[in-house]
């Protein structure tokens, strides 16, 4: 090869890329060029890292739930779309009929609501009336029980104690005391463990007095429920109960109290002849 040809070849080699000149140098040394492994894209690396799949039980459950939710949303959207499409495609007469039916249904529901509210008000009023009647009945029963002596009672009142050492106190004197107390507003009276009621009677028994057949021993003690400011003056009026007893040399003591307990009871007695007028 001539010098001119070598010079031209050298110029061509210099113009070749560096990678080609390096490959030729390697080949000239006697070694084969190394084959570089192809570079992987990002998607390929991601797929290689995820495979084989490792799915836990929790991830599977979440996936199923998400699938169910998505399916439900899709069905709902499809239903709404179908309904909207049906309304958009309906004739004007059909739309008017649908509106009329909705108005009628709304009116029926409103009427039903008003009817239910009226029933509720009637039930509430009826319940209140029944409750009030029941309360009044219970209160009346309690009052009648106190008057009849079948139930105990407590409240403000007085205690009148009569000391009769000479046995000069008679039945009519104690009866006058009971009458004065009733006239002054006494609601419950008890004499030495005997309840005083409407048919109570007093009799003389030697040097003592019997109340409803029960002999009363001295001292005679009245327990009276009522207004103390009215009961005590009624007994102390001039010429009244206290002065009459004191003339018989008896000692009378009256004490006011905020709580008098009348606990003597009488058994309920059925009248022999009297009957309710409603029977």
PDB file of C-alpha atoms in Angstrom, residues 35-258:
ATOM      1  CA  UNK A  35     -21.859  -7.485  24.886  1.00  0.00           C
ATOM      2  CA  UNK A  36     -23.649  -5.055  27.252  1.00  0.00           C
ATOM      3  CA  UNK A  37     -26.954  -6.163  28.679  1.00  0.00           C
ATOM      4  CA  UNK A  38     -29.861  -4.124  27.352  1.00  0.00           C
ATOM      5  CA  UNK A  39     -31.166  -1.466  29.754  1.00  0.00           C
ATOM      6  CA  UNK A  40     -34.746  -2.002  31.103  1.00  0.00           C
ATOM      7  CA  UNK A  41     -37.408   0.643  30.994  1.00  0.00           C
ATOM      8  CA  UNK A  42     -39.165   1.890  34.185  1.00  0.00           C
ATOM      9  CA  UNK A  43     -42.322  -0.078  33.464  1.00  0.00           C
ATOM     10  CA  UNK A  44     -40.301  -3.238  32.913  1.00  0.00           C
ATOM     11  CA  UNK A  45     -38.414  -2.765  36.180  1.00  0.00           C
ATOM     12  CA  UNK A  46     -41.754  -2.201  38.059  1.00  0.00           C
ATOM     13  CA  UNK A  47     -43.283  -5.335  36.560  1.00  0.00           C
ATOM     14  CA  UNK A  48     -40.152  -7.337  37.408  1.00  0.00           C
ATOM     15  CA  UNK A  49     -40.302  -6.104  41.034  1.00  0.00           C
ATOM     16  CA  UNK A  50     -44.003  -6.929  41.452  1.00  0.00           C
ATOM     17  CA  UNK A  51     -43.903 -10.397  40.017  1.00  0.00           C
ATOM     18  CA  UNK A  52     -44.619 -12.837  41.488  1.00  0.00           C
ATOM     19  CA  UNK A  53     -47.532 -11.110  43.278  1.00  0.00           C
ATOM     20  CA  UNK A  54     -47.664 -11.249  47.073  1.00  0.00           C
ATOM     21  CA  UNK A  55     -51.301 -10.490  48.121  1.00  0.00           C
ATOM     22  CA  UNK A  56     -52.276 -10.508  51.791  1.00  0.00           C
ATOM     23  CA  UNK A  57     -55.728 -11.338  53.109  1.00  0.00           C
ATOM     24  CA  UNK A  58     -56.383  -7.737  54.146  1.00  0.00           C
ATOM     25  CA  UNK A  59     -55.468  -6.475  50.663  1.00  0.00           C
ATOM     26  CA  UNK A  60     -57.823  -9.011  49.108  1.00  0.00           C
ATOM     27  CA  UNK A  61     -60.709  -7.924  51.333  1.00  0.00           C
ATOM     28  CA  UNK A  62     -60.093  -4.250  50.551  1.00  0.00           C
ATOM     29  CA  UNK A  63     -60.005  -5.057  46.856  1.00  0.00           C
ATOM     30  CA  UNK A  64     -63.330  -6.901  47.054  1.00  0.00           C
ATOM     31  CA  UNK A  65     -64.912  -4.022  48.951  1.00  0.00           C
ATOM     32  CA  UNK A  66     -63.681  -1.489  46.442  1.00  0.00           C
ATOM     33  CA  UNK A  67     -64.997  -3.664  43.624  1.00  0.00           C
ATOM     34  CA  UNK A  68     -68.427  -3.892  45.273  1.00  0.00           C
ATOM     35  CA  UNK A  69     -68.525  -0.158  45.853  1.00  0.00           C
ATOM     36  CA  UNK A  70     -67.579   0.575  42.287  1.00  0.00           C
ATOM     37  CA  UNK A  71     -70.184  -1.862  40.980  1.00  0.00           C
ATOM     38  CA  UNK A  72     -72.893  -0.270  43.133  1.00  0.00           C
ATOM     39  CA  UNK A  73     -72.001   3.208  41.961  1.00  0.00           C
ATOM     40  CA  UNK A  74     -72.067   2.055  38.379  1.00  0.00           C
ATOM     41  CA  UNK A  75     -75.542   0.517  38.806  1.00  0.00           C
ATOM     42  CA  UNK A  76     -76.823   3.664  40.518  1.00  0.00           C
ATOM     43  CA  UNK A  77     -75.499   5.922  37.801  1.00  0.00           C
ATOM     44  CA  UNK A  78     -77.008   3.658  35.169  1.00  0.00           C
ATOM     45  CA  UNK A  79     -80.397   3.707  36.938  1.00  0.00           C
ATOM     46  CA  UNK A  80     -80.384   7.480  37.212  1.00  0.00           C
ATOM     47  CA  UNK A  81     -79.394   7.786  33.611  1.00  0.00           C
ATOM     48  CA  UNK A  82     -82.234   5.460  32.586  1.00  0.00           C
ATOM     49  CA  UNK A  83     -84.728   7.480  34.650  1.00  0.00           C
ATOM     50  CA  UNK A  84     -83.542  10.773  33.273  1.00  0.00           C
ATOM     51  CA  UNK A  85     -83.620   9.384  29.791  1.00  0.00           C
ATOM     52  CA  UNK A  86     -87.181   8.143  30.323  1.00  0.00           C
ATOM     53  CA  UNK A  87     -88.327  11.553  31.557  1.00  0.00           C
ATOM     54  CA  UNK A  88     -86.515  13.353  28.740  1.00  0.00           C
ATOM     55  CA  UNK A  89     -88.191  11.123  26.228  1.00  0.00           C
ATOM     56  CA  UNK A  90     -91.677  11.372  27.774  1.00  0.00           C
ATOM     57  CA  UNK A  91     -94.439  13.311  26.132  1.00  0.00           C
ATOM     58  CA  UNK A  92     -95.784  16.528  27.633  1.00  0.00           C
ATOM     59  CA  UNK A  93     -99.077  14.833  28.547  1.00  0.00           C
ATOM     60  CA  UNK A  94     -97.166  12.126  30.431  1.00  0.00           C
ATOM     61  CA  UNK A  95     -95.136  14.698  32.317  1.00  0.00           C
ATOM     62  CA  UNK A  96     -98.295  16.559  33.346  1.00  0.00           C
ATOM     63  CA  UNK A  97     -99.870  13.298  34.528  1.00  0.00           C
ATOM     64  CA  UNK A  98     -96.760  12.451  36.583  1.00  0.00           C
ATOM     65  CA  UNK A  99     -96.810  15.886  38.213  1.00  0.00           C
ATOM     66  CA  UNK A 100    -100.510  15.526  39.028  1.00  0.00           C
ATOM     67  CA  UNK A 101     -99.892  12.122  40.609  1.00  0.00           C
ATOM     68  CA  UNK A 102     -97.071  13.567  42.704  1.00  0.00           C
ATOM     69  CA  UNK A 103     -99.293  16.441  43.839  1.00  0.00           C
ATOM     70  CA  UNK A 104    -102.095  14.038  44.768  1.00  0.00           C
ATOM     71  CA  UNK A 105     -99.706  11.817  46.697  1.00  0.00           C
ATOM     72  CA  UNK A 106     -98.284  14.814  48.547  1.00  0.00           C
ATOM     73  CA  UNK A 107    -101.795  15.944  49.490  1.00  0.00           C
ATOM     74  CA  UNK A 108    -102.730  12.467  50.703  1.00  0.00           C
ATOM     75  CA  UNK A 109     -99.615  12.314  52.855  1.00  0.00           C
ATOM     76  CA  UNK A 110    -100.373  15.761  54.266  1.00  0.00           C
ATOM     77  CA  UNK A 111    -103.949  14.739  55.080  1.00  0.00           C
ATOM     78  CA  UNK A 112    -102.691  11.560  56.734  1.00  0.00           C
ATOM     79  CA  UNK A 113    -100.205  13.582  58.764  1.00  0.00           C
ATOM     80  CA  UNK A 114    -102.921  15.954  59.971  1.00  0.00           C
ATOM     81  CA  UNK A 115    -105.152  13.020  60.870  1.00  0.00           C
ATOM     82  CA  UNK A 116    -102.404  11.367  62.887  1.00  0.00           C
ATOM     83  CA  UNK A 117    -101.627  14.628  64.657  1.00  0.00           C
ATOM     84  CA  UNK A 118    -105.312  15.022  65.541  1.00  0.00           C
ATOM     85  CA  UNK A 119    -105.431  11.491  66.944  1.00  0.00           C
ATOM     86  CA  UNK A 120    -102.299  12.192  68.948  1.00  0.00           C
ATOM     87  CA  UNK A 121    -103.817  15.349  70.421  1.00  0.00           C
ATOM     88  CA  UNK A 122    -107.023  13.508  71.309  1.00  0.00           C
ATOM     89  CA  UNK A 123    -105.056  10.707  72.943  1.00  0.00           C
ATOM     90  CA  UNK A 124    -102.972  13.190  74.911  1.00  0.00           C
ATOM     91  CA  UNK A 125    -106.046  15.080  76.081  1.00  0.00           C
ATOM     92  CA  UNK A 126    -107.831  11.853  76.889  1.00  0.00           C
ATOM     93  CA  UNK A 127    -104.776  10.589  78.762  1.00  0.00           C
ATOM     94  CA  UNK A 128    -104.528  13.819  80.738  1.00  0.00           C
ATOM     95  CA  UNK A 129    -108.208  13.703  81.614  1.00  0.00           C
ATOM     96  CA  UNK A 130    -107.981  10.077  82.643  1.00  0.00           C
ATOM     97  CA  UNK A 131    -104.877  10.776  84.702  1.00  0.00           C
ATOM     98  CA  UNK A 132    -106.503  13.766  86.360  1.00  0.00           C
ATOM     99  CA  UNK A 133    -109.632  11.730  87.090  1.00  0.00           C
ATOM    100  CA  UNK A 134    -107.506   8.943  88.527  1.00  0.00           C
ATOM    101  CA  UNK A 135    -105.575  11.397  90.686  1.00  0.00           C
ATOM    102  CA  UNK A 136    -108.762  12.974  91.954  1.00  0.00           C
ATOM    103  CA  UNK A 137    -110.214   9.540  92.679  1.00  0.00           C
ATOM    104  CA  UNK A 138    -107.144   8.541  94.674  1.00  0.00           C
ATOM    105  CA  UNK A 139    -107.224  11.827  96.596  1.00  0.00           C
ATOM    106  CA  UNK A 140    -110.938  11.429  97.302  1.00  0.00           C
ATOM    107  CA  UNK A 141    -110.389   7.864  98.450  1.00  0.00           C
ATOM    108  CA  UNK A 142    -107.644   9.048 100.799  1.00  0.00           C
ATOM    109  CA  UNK A 143    -109.860  11.761 102.249  1.00  0.00           C
ATOM    110  CA  UNK A 144    -112.759   9.373 102.747  1.00  0.00           C
ATOM    111  CA  UNK A 145    -110.394   6.837 104.277  1.00  0.00           C
ATOM    112  CA  UNK A 146    -109.224   9.430 106.796  1.00  0.00           C
ATOM    113  CA  UNK A 147    -112.782  10.380 107.673  1.00  0.00           C
ATOM    114  CA  UNK A 148    -113.794   6.729 107.953  1.00  0.00           C
ATOM    115  CA  UNK A 149    -110.708   5.925 110.006  1.00  0.00           C
ATOM    116  CA  UNK A 150    -109.562   3.127 107.669  1.00  0.00           C
ATOM    117  CA  UNK A 151    -106.198   4.739 106.917  1.00  0.00           C
ATOM    118  CA  UNK A 152    -103.643   6.492 109.081  1.00  0.00           C
ATOM    119  CA  UNK A 153    -102.975  10.195 108.858  1.00  0.00           C
ATOM    120  CA  UNK A 154    -100.381  12.723 109.910  1.00  0.00           C
ATOM    121  CA  UNK A 155    -100.077  16.475 109.810  1.00  0.00           C
ATOM    122  CA  UNK A 156    -100.088  19.599 111.973  1.00  0.00           C
ATOM    123  CA  UNK A 157    -102.436  19.762 114.930  1.00  0.00           C
ATOM    124  CA  UNK A 158    -102.659  19.651 118.684  1.00  0.00           C
ATOM    125  CA  UNK A 159    -102.438  17.212 121.561  1.00  0.00           C
ATOM    126  CA  UNK A 160    -104.868  17.784 124.419  1.00  0.00           C
ATOM    127  CA  UNK A 161    -104.182  15.915 127.639  1.00  0.00           C
ATOM    128  CA  UNK A 162    -106.808  15.726 130.398  1.00  0.00           C
ATOM    129  CA  UNK A 163    -105.663  14.686 133.890  1.00  0.00           C
ATOM    130  CA  UNK A 164    -108.700  13.469 135.862  1.00  0.00           C
ATOM    131  CA  UNK A 165    -107.479  12.209 139.239  1.00  0.00           C
ATOM    132  CA  UNK A 166    -110.918  12.381 140.865  1.00  0.00           C
ATOM    133  CA  UNK A 167    -112.878  10.701 138.064  1.00  0.00           C
ATOM    134  CA  UNK A 168    -115.214  13.630 137.583  1.00  0.00           C
ATOM    135  CA  UNK A 169    -114.906  13.839 133.784  1.00  0.00           C
ATOM    136  CA  UNK A 170    -118.030  12.486 132.093  1.00  0.00           C
ATOM    137  CA  UNK A 171    -118.836  11.271 128.611  1.00  0.00           C
ATOM    138  CA  UNK A 172    -120.826  14.392 127.625  1.00  0.00           C
ATOM    139  CA  UNK A 173    -117.805  16.590 128.419  1.00  0.00           C
ATOM    140  CA  UNK A 174    -115.561  14.604 126.066  1.00  0.00           C
ATOM    141  CA  UNK A 175    -118.337  14.608 123.465  1.00  0.00           C
ATOM    142  CA  UNK A 176    -118.474  18.410 123.672  1.00  0.00           C
ATOM    143  CA  UNK A 177    -114.699  18.485 123.099  1.00  0.00           C
ATOM    144  CA  UNK A 178    -115.054  16.321 119.976  1.00  0.00           C
ATOM    145  CA  UNK A 179    -117.850  18.531 118.634  1.00  0.00           C
ATOM    146  CA  UNK A 180    -115.844  21.713 119.209  1.00  0.00           C
ATOM    147  CA  UNK A 181    -112.809  20.201 117.473  1.00  0.00           C
ATOM    148  CA  UNK A 182    -114.867  19.119 114.464  1.00  0.00           C
ATOM    149  CA  UNK A 183    -116.440  22.554 114.224  1.00  0.00           C
ATOM    150  CA  UNK A 184    -112.953  24.099 114.275  1.00  0.00           C
ATOM    151  CA  UNK A 185    -111.846  21.995 111.293  1.00  0.00           C
ATOM    152  CA  UNK A 186    -110.391  18.838 112.828  1.00  0.00           C
ATOM    153  CA  UNK A 187    -109.744  16.258 110.119  1.00  0.00           C
ATOM    154  CA  UNK A 188    -108.725  13.278 112.240  1.00  0.00           C
ATOM    155  CA  UNK A 189    -109.177  12.612 115.967  1.00  0.00           C
ATOM    156  CA  UNK A 190    -107.838   9.824 118.146  1.00  0.00           C
ATOM    157  CA  UNK A 191    -108.644   9.354 121.838  1.00  0.00           C
ATOM    158  CA  UNK A 192    -106.311   7.021 123.754  1.00  0.00           C
ATOM    159  CA  UNK A 193    -105.829   4.662 120.837  1.00  0.00           C
ATOM    160  CA  UNK A 194    -109.448   4.777 119.626  1.00  0.00           C
ATOM    161  CA  UNK A 195    -110.159   6.409 116.268  1.00  0.00           C
ATOM    162  CA  UNK A 196    -113.062   8.836 116.355  1.00  0.00           C
ATOM    163  CA  UNK A 197    -115.337   8.530 113.294  1.00  0.00           C
ATOM    164  CA  UNK A 198    -118.798   9.666 112.271  1.00  0.00           C
ATOM    165  CA  UNK A 199    -120.651   6.984 114.263  1.00  0.00           C
ATOM    166  CA  UNK A 200    -118.458   7.179 117.375  1.00  0.00           C
ATOM    167  CA  UNK A 201    -120.374   7.110 120.655  1.00  0.00           C
ATOM    168  CA  UNK A 202    -119.297   7.791 124.227  1.00  0.00           C
ATOM    169  CA  UNK A 203    -120.753   6.366 127.437  1.00  0.00           C
ATOM    170  CA  UNK A 204    -120.003   6.646 131.124  1.00  0.00           C
ATOM    171  CA  UNK A 205    -118.400   3.551 132.666  1.00  0.00           C
ATOM    172  CA  UNK A 206    -118.248   4.062 136.443  1.00  0.00           C
ATOM    173  CA  UNK A 207    -115.527   6.649 137.138  1.00  0.00           C
ATOM    174  CA  UNK A 208    -114.280   6.550 133.522  1.00  0.00           C
ATOM    175  CA  UNK A 209    -115.582   6.897 129.987  1.00  0.00           C
ATOM    176  CA  UNK A 210    -115.938   4.371 127.162  1.00  0.00           C
ATOM    177  CA  UNK A 211    -115.409   5.342 123.518  1.00  0.00           C
ATOM    178  CA  UNK A 212    -117.118   2.957 121.106  1.00  0.00           C
ATOM    179  CA  UNK A 213    -117.177   0.375 123.891  1.00  0.00           C
ATOM    180  CA  UNK A 214    -113.477   0.833 124.736  1.00  0.00           C
ATOM    181  CA  UNK A 215    -112.795   1.985 128.301  1.00  0.00           C
ATOM    182  CA  UNK A 216    -110.567   5.048 128.451  1.00  0.00           C
ATOM    183  CA  UNK A 217    -108.201   5.304 131.385  1.00  0.00           C
ATOM    184  CA  UNK A 218    -106.757   8.547 132.697  1.00  0.00           C
ATOM    185  CA  UNK A 219    -105.039  10.541 131.458  1.00  0.00           C
ATOM    186  CA  UNK A 220    -107.290  11.101 128.466  1.00  0.00           C
ATOM    187  CA  UNK A 221    -105.233  12.172 125.463  1.00  0.00           C
ATOM    188  CA  UNK A 222    -106.685  13.670 122.295  1.00  0.00           C
ATOM    189  CA  UNK A 223    -104.570  13.634 119.141  1.00  0.00           C
ATOM    190  CA  UNK A 224    -106.099  15.995 116.617  1.00  0.00           C
ATOM    191  CA  UNK A 225    -104.985  16.844 113.066  1.00  0.00           C
ATOM    192  CA  UNK A 226    -106.021  20.257 111.801  1.00  0.00           C
ATOM    193  CA  UNK A 227    -104.965  23.877 111.865  1.00  0.00           C
ATOM    194  CA  UNK A 228    -103.503  24.491 115.345  1.00  0.00           C
ATOM    195  CA  UNK A 229    -104.371  28.218 115.212  1.00  0.00           C
ATOM    196  CA  UNK A 230    -108.053  27.262 114.917  1.00  0.00           C
ATOM    197  CA  UNK A 231    -108.210  24.188 117.154  1.00  0.00           C
ATOM    198  CA  UNK A 232    -106.692  25.609 120.326  1.00  0.00           C
ATOM    199  CA  UNK A 233    -108.801  28.814 120.503  1.00  0.00           C
ATOM    200  CA  UNK A 234    -111.959  26.760 119.916  1.00  0.00           C
ATOM    201  CA  UNK A 235    -111.256  24.801 123.100  1.00  0.00           C
ATOM    202  CA  UNK A 236    -110.307  27.874 125.136  1.00  0.00           C
ATOM    203  CA  UNK A 237    -113.339  30.058 124.431  1.00  0.00           C
ATOM    204  CA  UNK A 238    -115.005  31.435 127.531  1.00  0.00           C
ATOM    205  CA  UNK A 239    -117.385  28.852 128.949  1.00  0.00           C
ATOM    206  CA  UNK A 240    -116.024  26.275 126.551  1.00  0.00           C
ATOM    207  CA  UNK A 241    -114.443  22.847 126.929  1.00  0.00           C
ATOM    208  CA  UNK A 242    -111.342  23.816 128.920  1.00  0.00           C
ATOM    209  CA  UNK A 243    -113.203  25.948 131.474  1.00  0.00           C
ATOM    210  CA  UNK A 244    -115.864  23.239 131.934  1.00  0.00           C
ATOM    211  CA  UNK A 245    -113.240  20.571 132.615  1.00  0.00           C
ATOM    212  CA  UNK A 246    -111.316  22.829 134.964  1.00  0.00           C
ATOM    213  CA  UNK A 247    -114.513  23.432 136.972  1.00  0.00           C
ATOM    214  CA  UNK A 248    -114.549  19.659 137.518  1.00  0.00           C
ATOM    215  CA  UNK A 249    -111.008  19.995 138.934  1.00  0.00           C
ATOM    216  CA  UNK A 250    -109.433  18.361 135.874  1.00  0.00           C
ATOM    217  CA  UNK A 251    -106.155  19.642 134.455  1.00  0.00           C
ATOM    218  CA  UNK A 252    -106.073  20.392 130.714  1.00  0.00           C
ATOM    219  CA  UNK A 253    -102.857  20.824 128.703  1.00  0.00           C
ATOM    220  CA  UNK A 254    -102.845  21.737 125.006  1.00  0.00           C
ATOM    221  CA  UNK A 255     -99.701  21.514 122.852  1.00  0.00           C
ATOM    222  CA  UNK A 256     -99.338  22.531 119.261  1.00  0.00           C
ATOM    223  CA  UNK A 257     -97.238  20.448 116.894  1.00  0.00           C
ATOM    224  CA  UNK A 258     -96.238  20.458 113.257  1.00  0.00           C
TER     225      UNK A 258
END
